[in-house]
Every structure is written in structure tokens, then in C-alpha cells.
Amino acid sequence: MASRAISDLHPQLQPLAETFLRRCRDHGVDPLIVCTWRSAAEQDALYQQGRSKPGAIVTYARPGESAHNDMLHGSPAARAFDVVPLLGGKPVCEADHPHWQTMGGIALSLGLYWHGQLDAPNPDFPHFQLSLEP
Ligand SMILES: [Zn+2]
């Protein structure tokens, strides 16, 4: 089971994630973190979906390639989190729902990279990532 804990995010990303969640609520969006860190085995299981296993392709990242797999000093330190807006307690699935743009705008104002941007190579609306600096 992938982690949903803020404490499994990279130390730089933790305060940004807290601020992001608070600002979403201030803007009337009810955000639910569905994934912060996931192991290589969990990444492989996701990668196989839509390839060796049934279902739709949900990731292009092999184990170790995802920002969700990052480690720091032997501990989980994901550089990305996945979050979905809830409406009446249920996840919003429509990509054109305005809550996504609200969340994307908040993320961009915090300097995060949002994979739901139209110019993203493979749009992934729930994925928010710390910019990848060396
Ligand atoms: Zn993600």
C-alpha cells in the first residue's frame, strides 16, 4: 500500500504540501492526498498495469524512475504527491472540472510543477511535483 503520509515527502516538499492543502481549502476545494511515496515493488505493479496486466496505463515510470520512489538517507522522500479534489466525499474524475485548475494554479504559485498542465508530455492531473533540481 502506497503511503499517503506528508512525512514520507522530501523535507523541502513537506511544508509546500501543507501550504498547498491549506490554500486549496481556502479556495473551497476539498483535497485528498492519495499517494506520496511508493516502493519500487509498488511502482512495478503500477507499471505492469496496462502492459503485462489488464487495465489502463497509469504510469510511464519504471521502478525507481518516479518522483514518488525517491529516498533520502535511506528513508522515503518522495518529490511528488498525488491529490484529487473531493465533491460530496467522492473524487472528481472529470478532467475539465474547475477544481483542477484551482489546484494547479495554487501549485504553480508555490513553485511546484503540475503534471496536469496542457503542455505536460502525458497529462496526469493528480500529480504535483517538486521541480527537479540537481
Ligand atoms: Zn504522481
PDB file of N, CA, C and O and ligand atoms in Angstrom, residues 34-36 38 43 46 58-59 66-68 80-83 115 124 126-129, ligand 1:
ATOM      1  N   VAL A  34      -3.783  11.026  -2.255  1.00  0.00           N
ATOM      2  CA  VAL A  34      -3.962   9.592  -2.496  1.00  0.00           C
ATOM      3  C   VAL A  34      -2.633   8.845  -2.554  1.00  0.00           C
ATOM      4  O   VAL A  34      -2.603   7.622  -2.429  1.00  0.00           O
ATOM      5  N   CYS A  35      -1.526   9.588  -2.741  1.00  0.00           N
ATOM      6  CA  CYS A  35      -0.214   8.926  -2.733  1.00  0.00           C
ATOM      7  C   CYS A  35       0.868   9.955  -2.503  1.00  0.00           C
ATOM      8  O   CYS A  35       0.852  11.035  -3.086  1.00  0.00           O
ATOM      9  N   THR A  36       1.808   9.607  -1.616  1.00  0.00           N
ATOM     10  CA  THR A  36       3.033  10.400  -1.514  1.00  0.00           C
ATOM     11  C   THR A  36       4.189   9.512  -1.995  1.00  0.00           C
ATOM     12  O   THR A  36       4.638   9.634  -3.117  1.00  0.00           O
ATOM     13  N   ARG A  38       5.849   5.698  -2.856  1.00  0.00           N
ATOM     14  CA  ARG A  38       5.577   4.278  -3.095  1.00  0.00           C
ATOM     15  C   ARG A  38       6.895   3.553  -3.364  1.00  0.00           C
ATOM     16  O   ARG A  38       7.835   4.140  -3.900  1.00  0.00           O
ATOM     17  N   GLN A  43       5.709   0.516  -7.483  1.00  0.00           N
ATOM     18  CA  GLN A  43       5.844   1.192  -8.778  1.00  0.00           C
ATOM     19  C   GLN A  43       5.791   0.171  -9.907  1.00  0.00           C
ATOM     20  O   GLN A  43       5.161   0.410 -10.945  1.00  0.00           O
ATOM     21  N   LEU A  46       2.290  -0.916 -10.596  1.00  0.00           N
ATOM     22  CA  LEU A  46       1.576   0.120 -11.357  1.00  0.00           C
ATOM     23  C   LEU A  46       2.011   0.105 -12.816  1.00  0.00           C
ATOM     24  O   LEU A  46       1.198   0.250 -13.720  1.00  0.00           O
ATOM     25  N   VAL A  58      -1.341   3.647 -16.353  1.00  0.00           N
ATOM     26  CA  VAL A  58      -1.453   4.733 -15.373  1.00  0.00           C
ATOM     27  C   VAL A  58      -0.108   5.405 -15.094  1.00  0.00           C
ATOM     28  O   VAL A  58      -0.059   6.430 -14.429  1.00  0.00           O
ATOM     29  N   THR A  59       0.981   4.820 -15.595  1.00  0.00           N
ATOM     30  CA  THR A  59       2.283   5.453 -15.376  1.00  0.00           C
ATOM     31  C   THR A  59       3.230   5.079 -16.507  1.00  0.00           C
ATOM     32  O   THR A  59       3.077   4.022 -17.137  1.00  0.00           O
ATOM     33  N   SER A  66      10.160   7.093 -10.881  1.00  0.00           N
ATOM     34  CA  SER A  66       9.109   8.025 -10.470  1.00  0.00           C
ATOM     35  C   SER A  66       9.579   8.893  -9.315  1.00  0.00           C
ATOM     36  O   SER A  66      10.311   8.432  -8.425  1.00  0.00           O
ATOM     37  N   ALA A  67       9.131  10.149  -9.320  1.00  0.00           N
ATOM     38  CA  ALA A  67       9.429  11.041  -8.198  1.00  0.00           C
ATOM     39  C   ALA A  67       8.779  10.545  -6.912  1.00  0.00           C
ATOM     40  O   ALA A  67       9.130  11.001  -5.829  1.00  0.00           O
ATOM     41  N   HIS A  68       7.834   9.610  -7.043  1.00  0.00           N
ATOM     42  CA  HIS A  68       7.217   9.024  -5.850  1.00  0.00           C
ATOM     43  C   HIS A  68       8.133   7.990  -5.184  1.00  0.00           C
ATOM     44  O   HIS A  68       7.861   7.552  -4.075  1.00  0.00           O
ATOM     45  N   ALA A  80       7.073  14.040  -5.112  1.00  0.00           N
ATOM     46  CA  ALA A  80       5.770  14.318  -5.720  1.00  0.00           C
ATOM     47  C   ALA A  80       4.676  13.760  -4.834  1.00  0.00           C
ATOM     48  O   ALA A  80       4.909  12.826  -4.058  1.00  0.00           O
ATOM     49  N   PHE A  81       3.500  14.373  -4.947  1.00  0.00           N
ATOM     50  CA  PHE A  81       2.328  13.794  -4.300  1.00  0.00           C
ATOM     51  C   PHE A  81       1.175  13.833  -5.292  1.00  0.00           C
ATOM     52  O   PHE A  81       1.122  14.693  -6.177  1.00  0.00           O
ATOM     53  N   ASP A  82       0.274  12.864  -5.133  1.00  0.00           N
ATOM     54  CA  ASP A  82      -0.932  12.806  -5.956  1.00  0.00           C
ATOM     55  C   ASP A  82      -2.105  13.211  -5.083  1.00  0.00           C
ATOM     56  O   ASP A  82      -2.253  12.712  -3.964  1.00  0.00           O
ATOM     57  N   VAL A  83      -2.908  14.123  -5.591  1.00  0.00           N
ATOM     58  CA  VAL A  83      -4.041  14.603  -4.820  1.00  0.00           C
ATOM     59  C   VAL A  83      -5.243  14.760  -5.744  1.00  0.00           C
ATOM     60  O   VAL A  83      -5.094  15.157  -6.901  1.00  0.00           O
ATOM     61  N   HIS A 115       1.566  18.240 -13.272  1.00  0.00           N
ATOM     62  CA  HIS A 115       1.548  17.407 -14.476  1.00  0.00           C
ATOM     63  C   HIS A 115       0.215  17.457 -15.217  1.00  0.00           C
ATOM     64  O   HIS A 115       0.044  16.773 -16.207  1.00  0.00           O
ATOM     65  N   ASP A 124      -1.235  14.265 -16.276  1.00  0.00           N
ATOM     66  CA  ASP A 124      -1.524  13.436 -15.110  1.00  0.00           C
ATOM     67  C   ASP A 124      -2.039  14.417 -14.061  1.00  0.00           C
ATOM     68  O   ASP A 124      -1.275  14.994 -13.300  1.00  0.00           O
ATOM     69  N   PRO A 126      -3.657  14.491 -11.155  1.00  0.00           N
ATOM     70  CA  PRO A 126      -3.437  14.493  -9.704  1.00  0.00           C
ATOM     71  C   PRO A 126      -1.988  14.671  -9.258  1.00  0.00           C
ATOM     72  O   PRO A 126      -1.721  14.718  -8.071  1.00  0.00           O
ATOM     73  N   HIS A 127      -1.031  14.772 -10.197  1.00  0.00           N
ATOM     74  CA  HIS A 127       0.398  14.705  -9.858  1.00  0.00           C
ATOM     75  C   HIS A 127       1.012  16.106  -9.711  1.00  0.00           C
ATOM     76  O   HIS A 127       1.060  16.872 -10.665  1.00  0.00           O
ATOM     77  N   PHE A 128       1.527  16.381  -8.501  1.00  0.00           N
ATOM     78  CA  PHE A 128       2.179  17.645  -8.196  1.00  0.00           C
ATOM     79  C   PHE A 128       3.585  17.347  -7.718  1.00  0.00           C
ATOM     80  O   PHE A 128       3.800  16.507  -6.843  1.00  0.00           O
ATOM     81  N   GLN A 129       4.571  18.027  -8.309  1.00  0.00           N
ATOM     82  CA  GLN A 129       5.961  17.625  -8.093  1.00  0.00           C
ATOM     83  C   GLN A 129       6.854  18.805  -7.777  1.00  0.00           C
ATOM     84  O   GLN A 129       6.681  19.895  -8.321  1.00  0.00           O
TER      85      GLN A 129
HETATM   86 ZN    ZN B   1       2.032  11.057  -9.175  1.00  0.00          ZN
END
